[in-house]
């Protein structure tokens, strides 16, 4: 029993978390995620064919399958290939999963390290879509990563339970019910008032902290969204969350971060759909 407890503790401290925030959960082998950097909000690690940052869109070149190969070692698989470090600060590359350099460890600070102890690193002076390399670990934002599970592809409905949603326009923020009523954005912390349950790809209520999200005044163009008592007979409590990141209310308007703000406490409203990042939400 002592040995089992020691192993569990080791996994938690050295290989169990992909991001330092309390909201991060232990990854499981077979999980498919996208990786976002604190340094480039709204961008994800992309392989086309070498590693660089590009706008998060849940395309196949951003989907990374996590496969545990030892107690602390993981492979990052993209399709049938694995992520490998490249020499002399060149961009990451994809290669055979048999290559011994393709093993990575995670820690509670959001860092991802290769076998040499160097960190996954966004090239700070790389322009709009910088390359991603490995470099000496510094603890700065361009070496801190958070996991984002891609939205399920269109097709069959899929239940989401206790997930956190983050706006594409503000990756460090999560949907949050303040004072058990007002839906706002806030720094992600993973408490119950940020955990939502709903169904992707079908009309469903969005439940959080025992209540349902509802447009407060659906007859106006920009109604605030509040969490109130659930009622299966109220049509305006039903939403459709799509594979494009949009969440539509019963009137066909989009959930929207008001004025595209990044500030804690910014309210969520329903507003005519624009296709902008403040109307796209991704599971964290």
mmCIF file of N, CA and C in Angstrom, residues 101-233:
data_model
loop_
_atom_site.group_PDB
_atom_site.id
_atom_site.type_symbol
_atom_site.label_atom_id
_atom_site.label_comp_id
_atom_site.label_asym_id
_atom_site.label_seq_id
_atom_site.Cartn_x
_atom_site.Cartn_y
_atom_site.Cartn_z
ATOM 1 N N UNK A 101 13.971 10.065 -28.511
ATOM 2 C CA UNK A 101 13.878 11.472 -28.112
ATOM 3 C C UNK A 101 12.434 11.952 -28.019
ATOM 4 N N UNK A 102 11.476 11.135 -28.517
ATOM 5 C CA UNK A 102 10.091 11.558 -28.525
ATOM 6 C C UNK A 102 9.351 11.237 -27.251
ATOM 7 N N UNK A 103 9.959 11.494 -26.121
ATOM 8 C CA UNK A 103 9.330 11.271 -24.818
ATOM 9 C C UNK A 103 9.365 12.580 -24.039
ATOM 10 N N UNK A 104 8.261 12.893 -23.393
ATOM 11 C CA UNK A 104 8.083 14.185 -22.742
ATOM 12 C C UNK A 104 7.508 13.983 -21.345
ATOM 13 N N UNK A 105 7.801 14.925 -20.456
ATOM 14 C CA UNK A 105 7.214 14.917 -19.112
ATOM 15 C C UNK A 105 6.494 16.233 -18.877
ATOM 16 N N UNK A 106 5.448 16.187 -18.051
ATOM 17 C CA UNK A 106 4.679 17.372 -17.681
ATOM 18 C C UNK A 106 4.955 17.694 -16.209
ATOM 19 N N UNK A 107 4.855 18.979 -15.856
ATOM 20 C CA UNK A 107 4.923 19.314 -14.433
ATOM 21 C C UNK A 107 3.817 20.297 -14.074
ATOM 22 N N UNK A 108 3.708 20.607 -12.792
ATOM 23 C CA UNK A 108 2.622 21.456 -12.317
ATOM 24 C C UNK A 108 2.767 22.913 -12.664
ATOM 25 N N UNK A 109 3.849 23.297 -13.369
ATOM 26 C CA UNK A 109 4.040 24.685 -13.774
ATOM 27 C C UNK A 109 3.655 24.919 -15.231
ATOM 28 N N UNK A 110 3.030 23.946 -15.864
ATOM 29 C CA UNK A 110 2.642 24.103 -17.252
ATOM 30 C C UNK A 110 3.761 23.847 -18.235
ATOM 31 N N UNK A 111 4.917 23.397 -17.749
ATOM 32 C CA UNK A 111 6.039 23.129 -18.638
ATOM 33 C C UNK A 111 5.961 21.702 -19.198
ATOM 34 N N UNK A 112 6.461 21.531 -20.417
ATOM 35 C CA UNK A 112 6.564 20.224 -21.059
ATOM 36 C C UNK A 112 8.024 20.037 -21.433
ATOM 37 N N UNK A 113 8.681 19.018 -20.853
ATOM 38 C CA UNK A 113 10.127 18.849 -20.998
ATOM 39 C C UNK A 113 10.451 17.604 -21.812
ATOM 40 N N UNK A 114 11.551 17.713 -22.597
ATOM 41 C CA UNK A 114 12.023 16.533 -23.318
ATOM 42 C C UNK A 114 13.035 15.773 -22.461
ATOM 43 N N UNK A 115 13.601 14.723 -23.006
ATOM 44 C CA UNK A 115 14.515 13.877 -22.232
ATOM 45 C C UNK A 115 15.780 14.613 -21.815
ATOM 46 N N UNK A 116 16.118 15.682 -22.532
ATOM 47 C CA UNK A 116 17.310 16.466 -22.187
ATOM 48 C C UNK A 116 17.023 17.511 -21.117
ATOM 49 N N UNK A 117 15.774 17.626 -20.692
ATOM 50 C CA UNK A 117 15.418 18.600 -19.661
ATOM 51 C C UNK A 117 15.100 19.976 -20.199
ATOM 52 N N UNK A 118 15.043 20.122 -21.539
ATOM 53 C CA UNK A 118 14.658 21.399 -22.128
ATOM 54 C C UNK A 118 13.143 21.478 -22.276
ATOM 55 N N UNK A 119 12.640 22.708 -22.339
ATOM 56 C CA UNK A 119 11.200 22.941 -22.327
ATOM 57 C C UNK A 119 10.667 23.262 -23.718
ATOM 58 N N UNK A 120 9.417 22.841 -23.943
ATOM 59 C CA UNK A 120 8.697 23.265 -25.136
ATOM 60 C C UNK A 120 8.581 24.783 -25.084
ATOM 61 N N UNK A 121 8.962 25.449 -26.177
ATOM 62 C CA UNK A 121 9.288 26.870 -26.120
ATOM 63 C C UNK A 121 8.750 27.587 -27.360
ATOM 64 N N UNK A 122 7.915 28.618 -27.156
ATOM 65 C CA UNK A 122 7.452 29.443 -28.271
ATOM 66 C C UNK A 122 8.498 30.511 -28.539
ATOM 67 N N UNK A 123 8.954 30.599 -29.791
ATOM 68 C CA UNK A 123 10.005 31.550 -30.161
ATOM 69 C C UNK A 123 9.484 32.972 -29.989
ATOM 70 N N UNK A 124 9.990 33.697 -28.988
ATOM 71 C CA UNK A 124 9.402 34.964 -28.562
ATOM 72 C C UNK A 124 9.449 36.047 -29.640
ATOM 73 N N UNK A 125 10.433 35.978 -30.523
ATOM 74 C CA UNK A 125 10.563 37.009 -31.558
ATOM 75 C C UNK A 125 10.167 36.475 -32.927
ATOM 76 N N UNK A 126 9.249 35.551 -32.936
ATOM 77 C CA UNK A 126 8.915 34.869 -34.181
ATOM 78 C C UNK A 126 7.762 35.449 -34.955
ATOM 79 N N UNK A 127 7.285 36.649 -34.607
ATOM 80 C CA UNK A 127 6.200 37.260 -35.360
ATOM 81 C C UNK A 127 4.835 36.712 -34.994
ATOM 82 N N UNK A 128 3.920 36.785 -35.957
ATOM 83 C CA UNK A 128 2.523 36.430 -35.682
ATOM 84 C C UNK A 128 2.323 34.936 -35.450
ATOM 85 N N UNK A 129 3.073 34.110 -36.156
ATOM 86 C CA UNK A 129 2.928 32.654 -36.038
ATOM 87 C C UNK A 129 4.298 32.037 -35.763
ATOM 88 N N UNK A 130 4.814 32.260 -34.553
ATOM 89 C CA UNK A 130 6.193 31.849 -34.266
ATOM 90 C C UNK A 130 6.372 30.341 -34.243
ATOM 91 N N UNK A 131 7.611 29.937 -34.491
ATOM 92 C CA UNK A 131 7.934 28.517 -34.408
ATOM 93 C C UNK A 131 7.928 28.076 -32.948
ATOM 94 N N UNK A 132 7.778 26.773 -32.749
ATOM 95 C CA UNK A 132 7.844 26.170 -31.422
ATOM 96 C C UNK A 132 9.040 25.235 -31.407
ATOM 97 N N UNK A 133 9.910 25.433 -30.431
ATOM 98 C CA UNK A 133 11.169 24.715 -30.344
ATOM 99 C C UNK A 133 11.295 24.098 -28.955
ATOM 100 N N UNK A 134 12.466 23.580 -28.642
ATOM 101 C CA UNK A 134 12.824 23.269 -27.258
ATOM 102 C C UNK A 134 13.997 24.153 -26.874
ATOM 103 N N UNK A 135 14.001 24.599 -25.634
ATOM 104 C CA UNK A 135 15.048 25.496 -25.171
ATOM 105 C C UNK A 135 15.200 25.349 -23.663
ATOM 106 N N UNK A 136 16.260 25.946 -23.139
ATOM 107 C CA UNK A 136 16.504 25.913 -21.695
ATOM 108 C C UNK A 136 15.282 26.442 -20.951
ATOM 109 N N UNK A 137 14.886 25.761 -19.887
ATOM 110 C CA UNK A 137 13.685 26.141 -19.141
ATOM 111 C C UNK A 137 13.924 27.430 -18.360
ATOM 112 N N UNK A 138 12.998 28.382 -18.505
ATOM 113 C CA UNK A 138 13.118 29.667 -17.816
ATOM 114 C C UNK A 138 11.931 29.978 -16.923
ATOM 115 N N UNK A 139 10.802 29.269 -17.131
ATOM 116 C CA UNK A 139 9.607 29.543 -16.345
ATOM 117 C C UNK A 139 8.782 30.697 -16.877
ATOM 118 N N UNK A 140 9.139 31.258 -18.035
ATOM 119 C CA UNK A 140 8.393 32.377 -18.586
ATOM 120 C C UNK A 140 7.158 31.899 -19.353
ATOM 121 N N UNK A 141 6.314 32.871 -19.744
ATOM 122 C CA UNK A 141 5.027 32.542 -20.358
ATOM 123 C C UNK A 141 5.172 31.746 -21.648
ATOM 124 N N UNK A 142 6.265 31.980 -22.390
ATOM 125 C CA UNK A 142 6.390 31.274 -23.666
ATOM 126 C C UNK A 142 6.794 29.822 -23.481
ATOM 127 N N UNK A 143 6.858 29.355 -22.220
ATOM 128 C CA UNK A 143 7.107 27.944 -21.937
ATOM 129 C C UNK A 143 5.996 27.337 -21.080
ATOM 130 N N UNK A 144 4.875 28.041 -20.950
ATOM 131 C CA UNK A 144 3.761 27.537 -20.137
ATOM 132 C C UNK A 144 2.583 27.199 -21.042
ATOM 133 N N UNK A 145 2.088 25.982 -20.860
ATOM 134 C CA UNK A 145 1.074 25.435 -21.742
ATOM 135 C C UNK A 145 -0.141 24.986 -20.942
ATOM 136 N N UNK A 146 -1.302 25.047 -21.577
ATOM 137 C CA UNK A 146 -2.540 24.541 -20.984
ATOM 138 C C UNK A 146 -3.220 23.633 -21.993
ATOM 139 N N UNK A 147 -3.877 22.613 -21.496
ATOM 140 C CA UNK A 147 -4.571 21.663 -22.364
ATOM 141 C C UNK A 147 -5.978 22.150 -22.676
ATOM 142 N N UNK A 148 -6.335 22.016 -23.906
ATOM 143 C CA UNK A 148 -7.692 22.316 -24.340
ATOM 144 C C UNK A 148 -8.185 21.142 -25.164
ATOM 145 N N UNK A 149 -9.250 20.507 -24.750
ATOM 146 C CA UNK A 149 -9.789 19.399 -25.524
ATOM 147 C C UNK A 149 -10.556 19.956 -26.722
ATOM 148 N N UNK A 150 -10.249 19.480 -27.902
ATOM 149 C CA UNK A 150 -10.997 19.968 -29.067
ATOM 150 C C UNK A 150 -12.477 19.661 -28.946
ATOM 151 N N UNK A 151 -13.277 20.546 -29.518
ATOM 152 C CA UNK A 151 -14.720 20.327 -29.553
ATOM 153 C C UNK A 151 -15.010 19.083 -30.385
ATOM 154 N N UNK A 152 -15.973 18.262 -29.975
ATOM 155 C CA UNK A 152 -16.339 17.119 -30.816
ATOM 156 C C UNK A 152 -16.734 17.561 -32.215
ATOM 157 N N UNK A 153 -16.343 16.783 -33.207
ATOM 158 C CA UNK A 153 -16.689 17.101 -34.588
ATOM 159 C C UNK A 153 -18.191 16.999 -34.782
ATOM 160 N N UNK A 154 -18.692 17.629 -35.844
ATOM 161 C CA UNK A 154 -20.115 17.579 -36.134
ATOM 162 C C UNK A 154 -20.581 16.141 -36.332
ATOM 163 N N UNK A 155 -21.827 15.898 -35.990
ATOM 164 C CA UNK A 155 -22.354 14.541 -36.121
ATOM 165 C C UNK A 155 -23.190 14.184 -34.909
ATOM 166 N N UNK A 156 -22.934 13.027 -34.344
ATOM 167 C CA UNK A 156 -23.721 12.556 -33.215
ATOM 168 C C UNK A 156 -23.553 13.468 -32.005
ATOM 169 N N UNK A 157 -24.638 13.644 -31.258
ATOM 170 C CA UNK A 157 -24.584 14.450 -30.044
ATOM 171 C C UNK A 157 -23.658 13.795 -29.029
ATOM 172 N N UNK A 158 -22.997 14.624 -28.240
ATOM 173 C CA UNK A 158 -22.049 14.115 -27.247
ATOM 174 C C UNK A 158 -22.184 14.914 -25.957
ATOM 175 N N UNK A 159 -22.346 14.209 -24.856
ATOM 176 C CA UNK A 159 -22.541 14.846 -23.559
ATOM 177 C C UNK A 159 -21.235 15.408 -23.036
ATOM 178 N N UNK A 160 -21.291 16.617 -22.505
ATOM 179 C CA UNK A 160 -20.150 17.227 -21.819
ATOM 180 C C UNK A 160 -20.541 17.430 -20.362
ATOM 181 N N UNK A 161 -19.747 16.891 -19.454
ATOM 182 C CA UNK A 161 -20.079 16.978 -18.034
ATOM 183 C C UNK A 161 -18.990 17.719 -17.281
ATOM 184 N N UNK A 162 -19.393 18.747 -16.556
ATOM 185 C CA UNK A 162 -18.480 19.481 -15.673
ATOM 186 C C UNK A 162 -17.253 20.008 -16.410
ATOM 187 N N UNK A 163 -17.463 20.523 -17.621
ATOM 188 C CA UNK A 163 -16.346 21.094 -18.370
ATOM 189 C C UNK A 163 -16.275 22.591 -18.123
ATOM 190 N N UNK A 164 -15.097 23.138 -18.354
ATOM 191 C CA UNK A 164 -14.907 24.580 -18.319
ATOM 192 C C UNK A 164 -14.819 25.069 -19.752
ATOM 193 N N UNK A 165 -15.431 26.205 -20.038
ATOM 194 C CA UNK A 165 -15.393 26.781 -21.375
ATOM 195 C C UNK A 165 -14.640 28.102 -21.343
ATOM 196 N N UNK A 166 -13.772 28.290 -22.319
ATOM 197 C CA UNK A 166 -12.982 29.507 -22.396
ATOM 198 C C UNK A 166 -13.247 30.191 -23.730
ATOM 199 N N UNK A 167 -13.378 31.513 -23.759
ATOM 200 C CA UNK A 167 -13.569 32.207 -25.040
ATOM 201 C C UNK A 167 -12.282 32.170 -25.856
ATOM 202 N N UNK A 168 -12.416 32.009 -27.156
ATOM 203 C CA UNK A 168 -11.239 32.063 -28.018
ATOM 204 C C UNK A 168 -10.560 33.416 -27.912
ATOM 205 N N UNK A 169 -11.329 34.458 -27.614
ATOM 206 C CA UNK A 169 -10.777 35.807 -27.505
ATOM 207 C C UNK A 169 -10.032 36.045 -26.203
ATOM 208 N N UNK A 170 -10.205 35.169 -25.210
ATOM 209 C CA UNK A 170 -9.594 35.369 -23.886
ATOM 210 C C UNK A 170 -9.242 34.018 -23.287
ATOM 211 N N UNK A 171 -8.183 33.353 -23.805
ATOM 212 C CA UNK A 171 -7.884 31.974 -23.404
ATOM 213 C C UNK A 171 -7.622 31.769 -21.926
ATOM 214 N N UNK A 172 -7.202 32.803 -21.202
ATOM 215 C CA UNK A 172 -6.943 32.636 -19.781
ATOM 216 C C UNK A 172 -8.178 32.742 -18.913
ATOM 217 N N UNK A 173 -9.328 33.028 -19.525
ATOM 218 C CA UNK A 173 -10.578 33.229 -18.792
ATOM 219 C C UNK A 173 -11.528 32.063 -19.021
ATOM 220 N N UNK A 174 -12.440 31.881 -18.090
ATOM 221 C CA UNK A 174 -13.472 30.846 -18.201
ATOM 222 C C UNK A 174 -14.849 31.441 -17.931
ATOM 223 N N UNK A 175 -15.874 30.794 -18.481
ATOM 224 C CA UNK A 175 -17.230 31.177 -18.111
ATOM 225 C C UNK A 175 -17.419 30.896 -16.629
ATOM 226 N N UNK A 176 -18.069 31.827 -15.938
ATOM 227 C CA UNK A 176 -18.114 31.810 -14.477
ATOM 228 C C UNK A 176 -19.451 32.408 -14.046
ATOM 229 N N UNK A 177 -20.140 31.736 -13.117
ATOM 230 C CA UNK A 177 -21.382 32.286 -12.578
ATOM 231 C C UNK A 177 -21.046 33.019 -11.285
ATOM 232 N N UNK A 178 -21.199 34.341 -11.307
ATOM 233 C CA UNK A 178 -20.881 35.183 -10.146
ATOM 234 C C UNK A 178 -22.121 35.350 -9.280
ATOM 235 N N UNK A 179 -21.930 35.194 -7.973
ATOM 236 C CA UNK A 179 -23.027 35.373 -7.016
ATOM 237 C C UNK A 179 -24.231 34.490 -7.342
ATOM 238 N N UNK A 180 -23.954 33.314 -7.901
ATOM 239 C CA UNK A 180 -24.971 32.319 -8.255
ATOM 240 C C UNK A 180 -25.990 32.848 -9.248
ATOM 241 N N UNK A 181 -25.648 33.894 -10.005
ATOM 242 C CA UNK A 181 -26.623 34.438 -10.955
ATOM 243 C C UNK A 181 -25.991 34.894 -12.266
ATOM 244 N N UNK A 182 -25.085 35.840 -12.246
ATOM 245 C CA UNK A 182 -24.624 36.493 -13.475
ATOM 246 C C UNK A 182 -23.526 35.685 -14.151
ATOM 247 N N UNK A 183 -23.677 35.441 -15.450
ATOM 248 C CA UNK A 183 -22.650 34.752 -16.216
ATOM 249 C C UNK A 183 -21.627 35.780 -16.692
ATOM 250 N N UNK A 184 -20.362 35.556 -16.300
ATOM 251 C CA UNK A 184 -19.275 36.482 -16.617
ATOM 252 C C UNK A 184 -18.065 35.656 -17.059
ATOM 253 N N UNK A 185 -16.986 36.352 -17.446
ATOM 254 C CA UNK A 185 -15.699 35.671 -17.593
ATOM 255 C C UNK A 185 -14.836 36.003 -16.384
ATOM 256 N N UNK A 186 -14.003 35.019 -16.012
ATOM 257 C CA UNK A 186 -13.124 35.183 -14.842
ATOM 258 C C UNK A 186 -11.913 34.279 -15.046
ATOM 259 N N UNK A 187 -10.836 34.599 -14.335
ATOM 260 C CA UNK A 187 -9.671 33.720 -14.382
ATOM 261 C C UNK A 187 -10.105 32.286 -14.076
ATOM 262 N N UNK A 188 -9.606 31.328 -14.846
ATOM 263 C CA UNK A 188 -10.005 29.939 -14.655
ATOM 264 C C UNK A 188 -9.484 29.405 -13.323
ATOM 265 N N UNK A 189 -10.381 28.829 -12.516
ATOM 266 C CA UNK A 189 -9.970 28.256 -11.228
ATOM 267 C C UNK A 189 -10.551 26.869 -10.995
ATOM 268 N N UNK A 190 -11.560 26.475 -11.753
ATOM 269 C CA UNK A 190 -12.051 25.107 -11.692
ATOM 270 C C UNK A 190 -13.065 24.805 -10.622
ATOM 271 N N UNK A 191 -13.558 25.810 -9.908
ATOM 272 C CA UNK A 191 -14.596 25.559 -8.907
ATOM 273 C C UNK A 191 -15.933 25.268 -9.590
ATOM 274 N N UNK A 192 -16.926 24.878 -8.776
ATOM 275 C CA UNK A 192 -18.201 24.440 -9.318
ATOM 276 C C UNK A 192 -18.915 25.482 -10.157
ATOM 277 N N UNK A 193 -18.704 26.766 -9.858
ATOM 278 C CA UNK A 193 -19.392 27.816 -10.622
ATOM 279 C C UNK A 193 -18.762 28.052 -11.992
ATOM 280 N N UNK A 194 -17.730 27.245 -12.332
ATOM 281 C CA UNK A 194 -17.165 27.287 -13.686
ATOM 282 C C UNK A 194 -17.333 25.953 -14.414
ATOM 283 N N UNK A 195 -18.035 25.024 -13.809
ATOM 284 C CA UNK A 195 -18.185 23.689 -14.386
ATOM 285 C C UNK A 195 -19.570 23.546 -15.015
ATOM 286 N N UNK A 196 -19.606 23.386 -16.318
ATOM 287 C CA UNK A 196 -20.861 23.345 -17.055
ATOM 288 C C UNK A 196 -21.123 21.939 -17.595
ATOM 289 N N UNK A 197 -22.407 21.591 -17.666
ATOM 290 C CA UNK A 197 -22.834 20.323 -18.253
ATOM 291 C C UNK A 197 -23.894 20.605 -19.305
ATOM 292 N N UNK A 198 -23.713 20.022 -20.495
ATOM 293 C CA UNK A 198 -24.628 20.239 -21.617
ATOM 294 C C UNK A 198 -24.343 19.161 -22.658
ATOM 295 N N UNK A 199 -24.955 19.267 -23.812
ATOM 296 C CA UNK A 199 -24.730 18.299 -24.887
ATOM 297 C C UNK A 199 -24.243 19.027 -26.127
ATOM 298 N N UNK A 200 -23.082 18.613 -26.627
ATOM 299 C CA UNK A 200 -22.597 19.156 -27.900
ATOM 300 C C UNK A 200 -23.511 18.673 -29.023
ATOM 301 N N UNK A 201 -23.807 19.568 -29.977
ATOM 302 C CA UNK A 201 -24.480 19.149 -31.196
ATOM 303 C C UNK A 201 -25.950 18.865 -31.066
ATOM 304 N N UNK A 202 -26.576 19.266 -29.963
ATOM 305 C CA UNK A 202 -28.013 19.056 -29.789
ATOM 306 C C UNK A 202 -28.555 20.136 -28.857
ATOM 307 N N UNK A 203 -29.850 20.383 -28.933
ATOM 308 C CA UNK A 203 -30.449 21.345 -28.016
ATOM 309 C C UNK A 203 -30.408 20.778 -26.607
ATOM 310 N N UNK A 204 -29.913 21.571 -25.679
ATOM 311 C CA UNK A 204 -29.850 21.113 -24.290
ATOM 312 C C UNK A 204 -29.766 22.313 -23.370
ATOM 313 N N UNK A 205 -30.112 22.083 -22.122
ATOM 314 C CA UNK A 205 -29.861 23.086 -21.100
ATOM 315 C C UNK A 205 -28.367 23.100 -20.775
ATOM 316 N N UNK A 206 -27.882 24.257 -20.376
ATOM 317 C CA UNK A 206 -26.501 24.369 -19.904
ATOM 318 C C UNK A 206 -26.567 24.573 -18.399
ATOM 319 N N UNK A 207 -26.210 23.536 -17.666
ATOM 320 C CA UNK A 207 -26.346 23.551 -16.216
ATOM 321 C C UNK A 207 -25.014 23.880 -15.553
ATOM 322 N N UNK A 208 -25.087 24.692 -14.526
ATOM 323 C CA UNK A 208 -23.894 25.049 -13.766
ATOM 324 C C UNK A 208 -24.317 25.344 -12.335
ATOM 325 N N UNK A 209 -23.642 24.696 -11.392
ATOM 326 C CA UNK A 209 -23.887 24.960 -9.970
ATOM 327 C C UNK A 209 -25.368 24.787 -9.615
ATOM 328 N N UNK A 210 -26.029 23.784 -10.256
ATOM 329 C CA UNK A 210 -27.421 23.488 -9.945
ATOM 330 C C UNK A 210 -28.436 24.397 -10.599
ATOM 331 N N UNK A 211 -28.008 25.246 -11.535
ATOM 332 C CA UNK A 211 -28.920 26.155 -12.217
ATOM 333 C C UNK A 211 -28.729 26.057 -13.719
ATOM 334 N N UNK A 212 -29.591 26.756 -14.463
ATOM 335 C CA UNK A 212 -29.523 26.717 -15.925
ATOM 336 C C UNK A 212 -29.283 28.118 -16.481
ATOM 337 N N UNK A 213 -28.423 28.193 -17.497
ATOM 338 C CA UNK A 213 -28.153 29.474 -18.150
ATOM 339 C C UNK A 213 -29.368 29.890 -18.974
ATOM 340 N N UNK A 214 -29.732 31.165 -18.853
ATOM 341 C CA UNK A 214 -30.951 31.677 -19.479
ATOM 342 C C UNK A 214 -30.736 33.128 -19.887
ATOM 343 N N UNK A 215 -31.090 33.546 -21.117
ATOM 344 C CA UNK A 215 -31.088 34.972 -21.443
ATOM 345 C C UNK A 215 -32.080 35.696 -20.539
ATOM 346 N N UNK A 216 -31.624 36.753 -19.906
ATOM 347 C CA UNK A 216 -32.480 37.431 -18.931
ATOM 348 C C UNK A 216 -33.667 38.109 -19.602
ATOM 349 N N UNK A 217 -33.436 38.674 -20.780
ATOM 350 C CA UNK A 217 -34.513 39.354 -21.509
ATOM 351 C C UNK A 217 -34.341 39.043 -22.996
ATOM 352 N N UNK A 218 -34.800 37.886 -23.451
ATOM 353 C CA UNK A 218 -34.516 37.438 -24.810
ATOM 354 C C UNK A 218 -35.093 38.326 -25.897
ATOM 355 N N UNK A 219 -35.981 39.255 -25.558
ATOM 356 C CA UNK A 219 -36.599 40.112 -26.572
ATOM 357 C C UNK A 219 -35.692 41.266 -26.990
ATOM 358 N N UNK A 220 -34.620 41.540 -26.232
ATOM 359 C CA UNK A 220 -33.715 42.630 -26.598
ATOM 360 C C UNK A 220 -32.529 42.065 -27.355
ATOM 361 N N UNK A 221 -31.819 42.938 -28.077
ATOM 362 C CA UNK A 221 -30.730 42.487 -28.942
ATOM 363 C C UNK A 221 -29.550 41.950 -28.156
ATOM 364 N N UNK A 222 -29.257 42.538 -27.010
ATOM 365 C CA UNK A 222 -28.067 42.167 -26.243
ATOM 366 C C UNK A 222 -28.461 41.874 -24.805
ATOM 367 N N UNK A 223 -29.147 40.782 -24.597
ATOM 368 C CA UNK A 223 -29.603 40.409 -23.258
ATOM 369 C C UNK A 223 -28.468 39.802 -22.454
ATOM 370 N N UNK A 224 -28.393 40.148 -21.182
ATOM 371 C CA UNK A 224 -27.469 39.471 -20.268
ATOM 372 C C UNK A 224 -27.910 38.024 -20.098
ATOM 373 N N UNK A 225 -26.951 37.172 -19.728
ATOM 374 C CA UNK A 225 -27.239 35.760 -19.484
ATOM 375 C C UNK A 225 -27.085 35.498 -17.991
ATOM 376 N N UNK A 226 -28.072 34.840 -17.407
ATOM 377 C CA UNK A 226 -28.061 34.584 -15.971
ATOM 378 C C UNK A 226 -28.295 33.101 -15.720
ATOM 379 N N UNK A 227 -27.962 32.664 -14.520
ATOM 380 C CA UNK A 227 -28.210 31.285 -14.093
ATOM 381 C C UNK A 227 -29.393 31.299 -13.141
ATOM 382 N N UNK A 228 -30.468 30.585 -13.519
ATOM 383 C CA UNK A 228 -31.689 30.574 -12.726
ATOM 384 C C UNK A 228 -32.166 29.130 -12.586
ATOM 385 N N UNK A 229 -33.248 28.958 -11.843
ATOM 386 C CA UNK A 229 -33.798 27.622 -11.631
ATOM 387 C C UNK A 229 -34.132 26.966 -12.973
ATOM 388 N N UNK A 230 -33.766 25.709 -13.100
ATOM 389 C CA UNK A 230 -34.009 24.976 -14.343
ATOM 390 C C UNK A 230 -35.485 24.647 -14.491
ATOM 391 N N UNK A 231 -35.977 24.769 -15.731
ATOM 392 C CA UNK A 231 -37.362 24.442 -16.048
ATOM 393 C C UNK A 231 -37.385 23.836 -17.449
ATOM 394 N N UNK A 232 -37.663 22.549 -17.530
ATOM 395 C CA UNK A 232 -37.623 21.854 -18.819
ATOM 396 C C UNK A 232 -38.638 22.399 -19.810
ATOM 397 N N UNK A 233 -39.626 23.155 -19.349
ATOM 398 C CA UNK A 233 -40.667 23.680 -20.231
ATOM 399 C C UNK A 233 -40.350 25.073 -20.773
#
